[in-house]
PDB file of C-alpha atoms in Angstrom:
ATOM      1  CA  MET A   1      18.837  17.204 -12.634  1.00 51.00           C
ATOM      2  CA  ALA A   2      19.924  19.381 -10.084  1.00 51.00           C
ATOM      3  CA  TRP A   3      18.635  19.133  -6.125  1.00 53.00           C
ATOM      4  CA  ARG A   4      18.360  22.121  -3.987  1.00 54.00           C
ATOM      5  CA  ASP A   5      19.443  22.083  -0.459  1.00 48.00           C
ATOM      6  CA  ALA A   6      15.903  22.154   0.675  1.00 46.00           C
ATOM      7  CA  ASP A   7      15.246  19.019  -0.863  1.00 54.00           C
ATOM      8  CA  LEU A   8      17.132  17.139   1.911  1.00 55.00           C
ATOM      9  CA  ASP A   9      14.648  18.010   4.375  1.00 62.00           C
ATOM     10  CA  ARG A  10      11.749  15.895   2.019  1.00 66.00           C
ATOM     11  CA  ARG A  11      10.626  12.422   3.427  1.00 85.00           C
ATOM     12  CA  VAL A  12       9.433  10.918   0.469  1.00 87.00           C
ATOM     13  CA  LEU A  13       9.901  11.595  -3.338  1.00 91.00           C
ATOM     14  CA  MET A  14       6.758  10.240  -5.773  1.00 82.00           C
ATOM     15  CA  PHE A  15       7.504   9.503  -9.456  1.00 87.00           C
ATOM     16  CA  GLY A  16       4.708   9.097 -12.283  1.00 74.00           C
ATOM     17  CA  GLY A  17       3.653   9.979 -15.295  1.00 72.00           C
ATOM     18  CA  LYS A  18       2.359   7.892 -18.520  1.00 71.00           C
ATOM     19  CA  GLY A  19       4.462   4.557 -19.352  1.00 68.00           C
ATOM     20  CA  GLY A  20       8.002   5.006 -21.277  1.00 75.00           C
ATOM     21  CA  VAL A  21       8.471   8.288 -19.909  1.00 81.00           C
ATOM     22  CA  GLY A  22      11.220   7.338 -17.277  1.00 84.00           C
ATOM     23  CA  LYS A  23      10.143   7.343 -14.363  1.00 85.00           C
ATOM     24  CA  THR A  24      12.386   4.744 -13.021  1.00 89.00           C
ATOM     25  CA  THR A  25      15.667   5.605 -14.133  1.00 91.00           C
ATOM     26  CA  SER A  26      14.593   8.868 -12.360  1.00 93.00           C
ATOM     27  CA  SER A  27      13.949   6.951  -9.717  1.00 92.00           C
ATOM     28  CA  ALA A  28      16.496   4.984  -9.133  1.00 94.00           C
ATOM     29  CA  ALA A  29      18.892   8.080  -9.995  1.00 94.00           C
ATOM     30  CA  THR A  30      17.359   9.883  -7.384  1.00 95.00           C
ATOM     31  CA  ALA A  31      17.836   7.502  -4.847  1.00 95.00           C
ATOM     32  CA  LEU A  32      21.486   7.009  -5.416  1.00 95.00           C
ATOM     33  CA  HIS A  33      21.840  10.309  -5.073  1.00 94.00           C
ATOM     34  CA  PHE A  34      20.564  10.601  -1.566  1.00 94.00           C
ATOM     35  CA  ALA A  35      22.135   7.648  -0.766  1.00 96.00           C
ATOM     36  CA  ARG A  36      25.175   8.812  -1.667  1.00 95.00           C
ATOM     37  CA  ARG A  37      24.927  11.614   0.274  1.00 93.00           C
ATOM     38  CA  GLY A  38      24.899   9.276   3.324  1.00 94.00           C
ATOM     39  CA  ARG A  39      20.711   9.257   3.511  1.00 95.00           C
ATOM     40  CA  ARG A  40      19.461   6.298   4.423  1.00 96.00           C
ATOM     41  CA  THR A  41      17.142   5.797   1.248  1.00 97.00           C
ATOM     42  CA  LEU A  42      14.075   2.849   0.178  1.00 96.00           C
ATOM     43  CA  ILE A  43      13.221   3.120  -2.944  1.00 96.00           C
ATOM     44  CA  ILE A  44       9.905   1.419  -3.577  1.00 92.00           C
ATOM     45  CA  SER A  45       8.325   0.539  -7.066  1.00 89.00           C
ATOM     46  CA  SER A  46       4.940  -0.237  -6.830  1.00 83.00           C
ATOM     47  CA  ASP A  47       4.474  -1.157 -10.922  1.00 79.00           C
ATOM     48  CA  LEU A  48       2.799  -4.325 -11.390  1.00 75.00           C
ATOM     49  CA  THR A  49       5.576  -5.313 -14.380  1.00 76.00           C
ATOM     50  CA  PRO A  50       9.133  -2.960 -12.292  1.00 79.00           C
ATOM     51  CA  SER A  51      12.047  -2.986 -13.272  1.00 85.00           C
ATOM     52  CA  LEU A  52      14.966  -1.419 -10.183  1.00 91.00           C
ATOM     53  CA  SER A  53      16.152  -5.191 -10.422  1.00 90.00           C
ATOM     54  CA  ASP A  54      16.967  -4.616 -13.745  1.00 91.00           C
ATOM     55  CA  ILE A  55      18.342  -0.988 -13.012  1.00 92.00           C
ATOM     56  CA  PHE A  56      20.539  -2.100 -10.170  1.00 93.00           C
ATOM     57  CA  GLU A  57      21.766  -5.389 -12.203  1.00 91.00           C
ATOM     58  CA  ALA A  58      20.335  -7.020  -8.669  1.00 91.00           C
ATOM     59  CA  GLU A  59      17.345  -9.406  -7.382  1.00 91.00           C
ATOM     60  CA  ILE A  60      15.437  -6.345  -5.558  1.00 92.00           C
ATOM     61  CA  GLY A  61      12.207  -8.558  -5.050  1.00 87.00           C
ATOM     62  CA  PRO A  62       8.803  -8.223  -2.654  1.00 87.00           C
ATOM     63  CA  THR A  63      10.851  -7.850   0.516  1.00 87.00           C
ATOM     64  CA  GLU A  64      13.048  -4.844   1.452  1.00 91.00           C
ATOM     65  CA  ARG A  65      16.779  -5.523   0.979  1.00 94.00           C
ATOM     66  CA  PRO A  66      19.792  -3.919   0.691  1.00 96.00           C
ATOM     67  CA  VAL A  67      21.530  -2.552  -3.360  1.00 96.00           C
ATOM     68  CA  PRO A  68      24.838  -4.933  -3.552  1.00 94.00           C
ATOM     69  CA  GLY A  69      27.412  -2.070  -3.676  1.00 94.00           C
ATOM     70  CA  VAL A  70      25.084   1.183  -2.757  1.00 95.00           C
ATOM     71  CA  PRO A  71      25.805   2.042   1.495  1.00 96.00           C
ATOM     72  CA  HIS A  72      22.160   3.604   3.050  1.00 97.00           C
ATOM     73  CA  LEU A  73      20.215   2.097  -0.338  1.00 98.00           C
ATOM     74  CA  TYR A  74      17.373  -0.380   0.404  1.00 97.00           C
ATOM     75  CA  GLY A  75      15.219  -2.146  -2.594  1.00 96.00           C
ATOM     76  CA  LEU A  76      11.433  -2.996  -2.639  1.00 93.00           C
ATOM     77  CA  GLU A  77       9.454  -4.458  -5.689  1.00 91.00           C
ATOM     78  CA  ILE A  78       5.952  -4.410  -4.587  1.00 84.00           C
ATOM     79  CA  SER A  79       4.166  -7.695  -4.921  1.00 80.00           C
ATOM     80  CA  PRO A  80       0.330  -7.796  -5.671  1.00 78.00           C
ATOM     81  CA  ASP A  81       1.013 -11.305  -3.742  1.00 82.00           C
ATOM     82  CA  GLU A  82       2.990 -10.320  -1.102  1.00 81.00           C
ATOM     83  CA  VAL A  83       0.374  -6.904  -0.413  1.00 77.00           C
ATOM     84  CA  MET A  84      -2.525  -9.356  -0.016  1.00 82.00           C
ATOM     85  CA  ARG A  85      -0.509 -11.765   2.257  1.00 85.00           C
ATOM     86  CA  ARG A  86      -0.390  -9.429   4.494  1.00 81.00           C
ATOM     87  CA  TRP A  87      -4.388  -7.793   4.525  1.00 78.00           C
ATOM     88  CA  LYS A  88      -5.022 -11.420   5.046  1.00 84.00           C
ATOM     89  CA  GLU A  89      -3.086 -11.514   8.134  1.00 85.00           C
ATOM     90  CA  LYS A  90      -3.932  -7.924   9.816  1.00 80.00           C
ATOM     91  CA  PHE A  91      -7.663  -8.021   8.622  1.00 77.00           C
ATOM     92  CA  GLY A  92      -8.143 -11.786   8.275  1.00 80.00           C
ATOM     93  CA  PRO A  93      -9.887 -12.880  11.572  1.00 82.00           C
ATOM     94  CA  GLU A  94     -11.945 -10.237  11.899  1.00 76.00           C
ATOM     95  CA  VAL A  95     -13.768 -10.192   8.684  1.00 75.00           C
ATOM     96  CA  TYR A  96     -13.819 -13.784   9.204  1.00 76.00           C
ATOM     97  CA  GLN A  97     -15.816 -12.823  12.437  1.00 74.00           C
ATOM     98  CA  ALA A  98     -18.037 -10.833  10.860  1.00 69.00           C
ATOM     99  CA  ALA A  99     -19.477 -13.296   7.797  1.00 69.00           C
ATOM    100  CA  SER A 100     -19.017 -16.649  10.215  1.00 70.00           C
ATOM    101  CA  ALA A 101     -22.125 -15.013  11.232  1.00 64.00           C
ATOM    102  CA  LEU A 102     -23.816 -15.378   7.453  1.00 64.00           C
ATOM    103  CA  VAL A 103     -21.918 -18.322   5.936  1.00 68.00           C
ATOM    104  CA  ASP A 104     -20.774 -21.218   6.923  1.00 76.00           C
ATOM    105  CA  LEU A 105     -17.459 -21.655   4.566  1.00 79.00           C
ATOM    106  CA  PRO A 106     -13.763 -22.718   5.612  1.00 87.00           C
ATOM    107  CA  TYR A 107     -11.403 -19.845   6.599  1.00 84.00           C
ATOM    108  CA  ASP A 108      -9.795 -19.436   3.570  1.00 88.00           C
ATOM    109  CA  GLU A 109     -12.640 -19.595   1.575  1.00 84.00           C
ATOM    110  CA  VAL A 110     -14.111 -16.375   3.081  1.00 78.00           C
ATOM    111  CA  ILE A 111     -10.773 -14.780   3.388  1.00 80.00           C
ATOM    112  CA  ASP A 112     -10.062 -15.638  -0.202  1.00 82.00           C
ATOM    113  CA  TYR A 113     -13.246 -14.039  -1.591  1.00 77.00           C
ATOM    114  CA  ALA A 114     -13.413 -11.137   0.615  1.00 73.00           C
ATOM    115  CA  ALA A 115      -9.798 -10.412  -0.928  1.00 72.00           C
ATOM    116  CA  LEU A 116     -10.985 -10.019  -4.485  1.00 71.00           C
ATOM    117  CA  ALA A 117     -13.222  -7.004  -3.226  1.00 69.00           C
ATOM    118  CA  PRO A 118     -12.558  -4.412  -5.540  1.00 62.00           C
ATOM    119  CA  GLY A 119     -10.735  -1.463  -4.233  1.00 64.00           C
ATOM    120  CA  ILE A 120      -9.357  -4.074  -1.129  1.00 68.00           C
ATOM    121  CA  GLN A 121      -5.802  -4.239  -2.836  1.00 66.00           C
ATOM    122  CA  GLU A 122      -5.056  -1.333  -4.057  1.00 65.00           C
ATOM    123  CA  GLU A 123      -6.099   0.220  -0.878  1.00 65.00           C
ATOM    124  CA  PHE A 124      -3.692  -1.606   1.701  1.00 72.00           C
ATOM    125  CA  MET A 125      -1.595  -1.158  -0.745  1.00 75.00           C
ATOM    126  CA  LEU A 126      -1.150   2.354  -0.263  1.00 76.00           C
ATOM    127  CA  ASP A 127      -1.507   1.667   3.865  1.00 76.00           C
ATOM    128  CA  TYR A 128       1.656  -0.559   3.103  1.00 81.00           C
ATOM    129  CA  ILE A 129       3.877   2.327   1.519  1.00 81.00           C
ATOM    130  CA  LEU A 130       2.688   4.555   3.919  1.00 82.00           C
ATOM    131  CA  GLY A 131       3.531   2.695   6.755  1.00 84.00           C
ATOM    132  CA  HIS A 132       7.412   2.337   4.966  1.00 87.00           C
ATOM    133  CA  ILE A 133       7.310   6.163   4.869  1.00 84.00           C
ATOM    134  CA  ARG A 134       6.027   6.246   8.725  1.00 85.00           C
ATOM    135  CA  SER A 135       8.246   2.998  10.387  1.00 87.00           C
ATOM    136  CA  GLY A 136      11.283   5.864  10.713  1.00 89.00           C
ATOM    137  CA  ARG A 137      13.364   3.543   9.271  1.00 93.00           C
ATOM    138  CA  TYR A 138      14.519   5.451   6.275  1.00 95.00           C
ATOM    139  CA  ASP A 139      15.399   9.240   6.214  1.00 95.00           C
ATOM    140  CA  LEU A 140      13.959   8.975   2.557  1.00 95.00           C
ATOM    141  CA  VAL A 141      11.577   7.158   0.620  1.00 94.00           C
ATOM    142  CA  VAL A 142      11.336   7.457  -3.645  1.00 95.00           C
ATOM    143  CA  TRP A 143       8.176   6.147  -5.156  1.00 87.00           C
ATOM    144  CA  ASP A 144       8.529   4.810  -8.849  1.00 87.00           C
ATOM    145  CA  THR A 145       4.941   4.586  -8.791  1.00 80.00           C
ATOM    146  CA  ALA A 146       2.865   2.657 -11.821  1.00 72.00           C
ATOM    147  CA  PRO A 147       1.222   4.770 -15.287  1.00 53.00           C
ATOM    148  CA  ALA A 148      -0.229   7.916 -14.587  1.00 49.00           C
ATOM    149  CA  GLY A 149      -4.138   6.086 -14.805  1.00 48.00           C
ATOM    150  CA  ASP A 150      -3.727   3.239 -12.607  1.00 53.00           C
ATOM    151  CA  THR A 151      -1.277   6.000  -9.798  1.00 51.00           C
ATOM    152  CA  LEU A 152      -4.616   7.892  -9.899  1.00 47.00           C
ATOM    153  CA  ARG A 153      -6.828   5.546  -9.717  1.00 52.00           C
ATOM    154  CA  LEU A 154      -5.187   4.449  -6.455  1.00 51.00           C
ATOM    155  CA  LEU A 155      -4.451   7.396  -5.143  1.00 49.00           C
ATOM    156  CA  GLY A 156      -8.216   8.712  -5.491  1.00 51.00           C
ATOM    157  CA  LEU A 157      -9.383   5.414  -4.036  1.00 50.00           C
ATOM    158  CA  PRO A 158      -9.233   6.843  -0.453  1.00 48.00           C
ATOM    159  CA  GLY A 159     -11.514   8.956  -0.636  1.00 51.00           C
ATOM    160  CA  ARG A 160     -14.188   6.354  -2.756  1.00 52.00           C
ATOM    161  CA  PHE A 161     -13.616   4.099  -0.100  1.00 50.00           C
ATOM    162  CA  LEU A 162     -14.492   5.980   3.024  1.00 50.00           C
ATOM    163  CA  ALA A 163     -17.883   7.477   0.889  1.00 53.00           C
ATOM    164  CA  HIS A 164     -18.723   3.811   0.726  1.00 49.00           C
ATOM    165  CA  LEU A 165     -17.922   3.196   4.571  1.00 51.00           C
ATOM    166  CA  ARG A 166     -20.774   5.546   5.542  1.00 56.00           C
ATOM    167  CA  VAL A 167     -22.888   4.333   4.628  1.00 49.00           C
ATOM    168  CA  ALA A 168     -21.843   0.676   5.667  1.00 50.00           C
ATOM    169  CA  PRO A 169     -22.813   0.707   8.914  1.00 52.00           C
ATOM    170  CA  LYS A 170     -26.602   1.084   8.264  1.00 53.00           C
ATOM    171  CA  VAL A 171     -26.666  -1.635   5.864  1.00 48.00           C
ATOM    172  CA  TYR A 172     -24.551  -4.386   8.443  1.00 55.00           C
ATOM    173  CA  LEU A 173     -26.626  -3.696  11.488  1.00 55.00           C
ATOM    174  CA  GLU A 174     -29.774  -3.825   9.762  1.00 54.00           C
ATOM    175  CA  VAL A 175     -28.543  -7.224   8.460  1.00 50.00           C
ATOM    176  CA  GLN A 176     -28.105  -8.298  11.661  1.00 52.00           C
ATOM    177  CA  ASP A 177     -31.145  -6.827  13.427  1.00 54.00           C
ATOM    178  CA  ARG A 178     -33.416  -9.061  10.537  1.00 51.00           C
ATOM    179  CA  PHE A 179     -31.425 -11.749  10.665  1.00 47.00           C
ATOM    180  CA  ARG A 180     -31.134 -12.029  14.551  1.00 51.00           C
ATOM    181  CA  LEU A 181     -27.815 -12.398  14.684  1.00 48.00           C
ATOM    182  CA  LYS A 182     -25.367 -12.338  17.412  1.00 51.00           C
ATOM    183  CA  GLN A 183     -23.906  -9.597  17.848  1.00 52.00           C
ATOM    184  CA  MET A 184     -20.669  -9.308  15.266  1.00 52.00           C
ATOM    185  CA  PRO A 185     -17.899  -6.518  15.242  1.00 56.00           C
ATOM    186  CA  PHE A 186     -19.379  -4.899  12.238  1.00 57.00           C
ATOM    187  CA  ARG A 187     -18.950  -1.016  13.736  1.00 59.00           C
ATOM    188  CA  GLU A 188     -15.677  -1.934  14.926  1.00 64.00           C
ATOM    189  CA  ILE A 189     -14.184  -3.555  11.485  1.00 60.00           C
ATOM    190  CA  ILE A 190     -15.702  -1.085   9.942  1.00 58.00           C
ATOM    191  CA  ALA A 191     -14.001   2.115  11.698  1.00 62.00           C
ATOM    192  CA  SER A 192     -10.357   0.173  11.769  1.00 62.00           C
ATOM    193  CA  TRP A 193     -10.951   0.246   7.860  1.00 55.00           C
ATOM    194  CA  GLN A 194     -12.199   4.133   7.616  1.00 57.00           C
ATOM    195  CA  GLU A 195      -9.106   5.200  10.241  1.00 62.00           C
ATOM    196  CA  LEU A 196      -7.194   3.694   7.234  1.00 57.00           C
ATOM    197  CA  ALA A 197      -8.809   5.452   5.020  1.00 53.00           C
ATOM    198  CA  ARG A 198      -8.777   8.930   6.411  1.00 60.00           C
ATOM    199  CA  GLN A 199      -4.846   8.042   7.092  1.00 60.00           C
ATOM    200  CA  THR A 200      -4.268   7.767   3.821  1.00 54.00           C
ATOM    201  CA  MET A 201      -5.648  10.652   2.671  1.00 51.00           C
ATOM    202  CA  GLU A 202      -5.176  13.160   5.126  1.00 58.00           C
ATOM    203  CA  PHE A 203      -0.914  11.981   3.842  1.00 55.00           C
TER     204      PHE A 203
END
């Protein structure tokens, strides 16, 4: 694999394809190449069965950490549990505030149920990855993706999510009016989720 000088200006490199074609091997070799050239590099795997730890013969795990023996190289194997923990931390309070106007259930039950909504985990996973890319902590992020079908669905999700949220305000405000609920931050919640989807699509 040959890299041109122009490639040194890139902030993110994404490796995609069918399962078993060598995405992880190519990603790891690329990350190693640029780290050895002095670029602070993060390699991220979004595969549900990641193998970065096997390739580098070191525990990578769900929090970014240095790869032993390779200066400037850091690794991260995304854990669905960690993604959902961060989603609950970021959106849990406002979701519960809105939902508690409709149901009288404990906080954890409401948030655990909301977190199971189709697309929530995947949408926030993209936001999580983009957060690392935009953080400025790394010169380059190498993204080792899941197999092609899963990744294509993941990349198409923000558009579908945004389309749903265009209709959502009418539905939620009608519910609020019909049941004479106290003023709830539906608009604010929807606006923040719309912005998340927009930023992901524009990247």
